[in-house]
Amino acid sequence: MTGHEKQGGAGGPVGRRPRAVRIAGLALAGALLPAAVAGGWAYWHLDGNITSVDINSALGDDRPARAVTTPPASGSAAPSPLPTGSLNILVLGSDSRSGEGNQALGGGDGSGARSDTAMVVHIDAGRTRATVVSIPRDTLVTRPSCPLASGGSTATAYGAMFNSAYSVGGPVCAVKTVESLTDVRMDHYIEIDFSGFAELVDALGGVDVTIDQDIDDDKSHLHLGAGPHHLDGTRALALARTRHGIGDGSDLGRIGLQQKLVRAVLEQIAATDLLSDPVELYRVANTATASLTTDTGLGSLTGLMSLGRSLKGLTADRVETVMMPVVPAPSDPNRVVAKQPSADDLWASLR
């Protein structure tokens, strides 16, 4: 395997290109990179960081309809007007077992991975407001049949754990399962793993988070008192993963902490004056682009920069975080199912 190729895995063919973040860690490079990529080598290097998955080709046309957008007015003075239509982006945090960095941070042994965190990021038309909807990984769903890169497809599974979709079919099956659950078209896909998230937080100089209650979790090695904390990457990741030290130990308590971290990362990006320090900007951009896997629609530095610039009016105070309404599953009190009609009403508001 060369430095310009990466094995695709169960979710579909994978190509090398960039990966960046601005919302939920998302389109950072797009918002900040123009100054950093003035040199050809910098552009080539950052563009070569990206891993992308061709989800559209794998899933074909049997998907929810795209949102209808109004084309820009003819005769516009701008040669290439930035897109302003609404977007839905599936953001996954994966507990990949691959690589020494991930294993050291709790990825464990072996080569498997699950979607440890799942958020649907809906960006309103105009791109100045966003809603981040967390889907509990313990949700029982109907997992649809998904195409495999090796040929064939997975079997439809009823009452399956939501995070099993990524395990059996990679990003392609994760997207298809979310679209089946929500009837909302995912325009893009972004994935970050254990070590990538920790490295991004460290590259930003850490994040500030206020904890509402003491956390004492030996399994995630996190011990924090209630109150404000400045967290480095390792402790921020532990906060995103902890659940045994809060609430009833379920995934629902952890989601609230993950949403705090989303805001903290956004606020740190906004507070860091990277444009005044090209060297620091490049360092952060390099970390961000090397941390993510995207769909091919975001699989180039140009595409990410366009997305980032279109989100320049989106600030942390205009991001709403919610969780998909759920109730205990009748078949298993340790699992949940979507609460109806509340869940369907929420997803309908994002179409």
PDB file of C-alpha atoms in Angstrom, residues 6 8 13-20 26 49-55 90-92 94 166 171 188-193 288-296 298-299:
ATOM      1  CA  LYS A   6      -5.770   3.466   1.666  1.00  0.00           C
ATOM      2  CA  GLY A   8     -11.524   0.902   1.550  1.00  0.00           C
ATOM      3  CA  PRO A  13     -13.870   2.436  -2.030  1.00  0.00           C
ATOM      4  CA  VAL A  14     -11.650   4.903  -0.232  1.00  0.00           C
ATOM      5  CA  GLY A  15      -9.402   7.556  -1.803  1.00  0.00           C
ATOM      6  CA  ARG A  16      -6.762   9.808  -0.260  1.00  0.00           C
ATOM      7  CA  ARG A  17      -7.637  13.537  -0.057  1.00  0.00           C
ATOM      8  CA  PRO A  18      -8.267  16.183   2.742  1.00  0.00           C
ATOM      9  CA  ARG A  19     -10.542  16.253   5.820  1.00  0.00           C
ATOM     10  CA  ALA A  20     -11.476  19.373   7.853  1.00  0.00           C
ATOM     11  CA  LEU A  26     -16.254  20.296  10.873  1.00  0.00           C
ATOM     12  CA  ASN A  49      -4.240  14.081   3.801  1.00  0.00           C
ATOM     13  CA  ILE A  50      -7.883  13.405   3.055  1.00  0.00           C
ATOM     14  CA  THR A  51      -9.540   9.978   3.085  1.00  0.00           C
ATOM     15  CA  SER A  52     -12.817   9.882   1.169  1.00  0.00           C
ATOM     16  CA  VAL A  53     -15.576   7.338   0.573  1.00  0.00           C
ATOM     17  CA  ASP A  54     -17.799   7.379  -2.531  1.00  0.00           C
ATOM     18  CA  ILE A  55     -21.115   7.030  -0.712  1.00  0.00           C
ATOM     19  CA  LEU A  90     -23.765  12.878   9.267  1.00  0.00           C
ATOM     20  CA  VAL A  91     -20.866  13.237  11.709  1.00  0.00           C
ATOM     21  CA  LEU A  92     -19.543  10.034  13.275  1.00  0.00           C
ATOM     22  CA  SER A  94     -15.567   5.993  15.515  1.00  0.00           C
ATOM     23  CA  TYR A 166     -20.885   0.982  10.834  1.00  0.00           C
ATOM     24  CA  PRO A 171     -19.678   4.604   6.324  1.00  0.00           C
ATOM     25  CA  HIS A 188     -22.253  14.788   3.369  1.00  0.00           C
ATOM     26  CA  TYR A 189     -20.423  12.446   5.722  1.00  0.00           C
ATOM     27  CA  ILE A 190     -17.582  13.241   8.128  1.00  0.00           C
ATOM     28  CA  GLU A 191     -15.872  10.789  10.475  1.00  0.00           C
ATOM     29  CA  ILE A 192     -13.231  11.333  13.146  1.00  0.00           C
ATOM     30  CA  ASP A 193     -11.563   8.617  15.241  1.00  0.00           C
ATOM     31  CA  ALA A 288      -7.611  18.676  11.046  1.00  0.00           C
ATOM     32  CA  THR A 289      -7.220  17.354   7.515  1.00  0.00           C
ATOM     33  CA  ALA A 290      -5.354  14.272   8.734  1.00  0.00           C
ATOM     34  CA  SER A 291      -8.054  13.466  11.294  1.00  0.00           C
ATOM     35  CA  LEU A 292     -11.129  12.885   9.142  1.00  0.00           C
ATOM     36  CA  THR A 293     -12.764  10.653   6.584  1.00  0.00           C
ATOM     37  CA  THR A 294     -15.324  12.350   4.329  1.00  0.00           C
ATOM     38  CA  ASP A 295     -17.618  11.547   1.444  1.00  0.00           C
ATOM     39  CA  THR A 296     -16.164  12.334  -1.986  1.00  0.00           C
ATOM     40  CA  LEU A 298     -15.942  16.930   0.523  1.00  0.00           C
ATOM     41  CA  GLY A 299     -12.962  14.921  -0.682  1.00  0.00           C
TER      42      GLY A 299
END
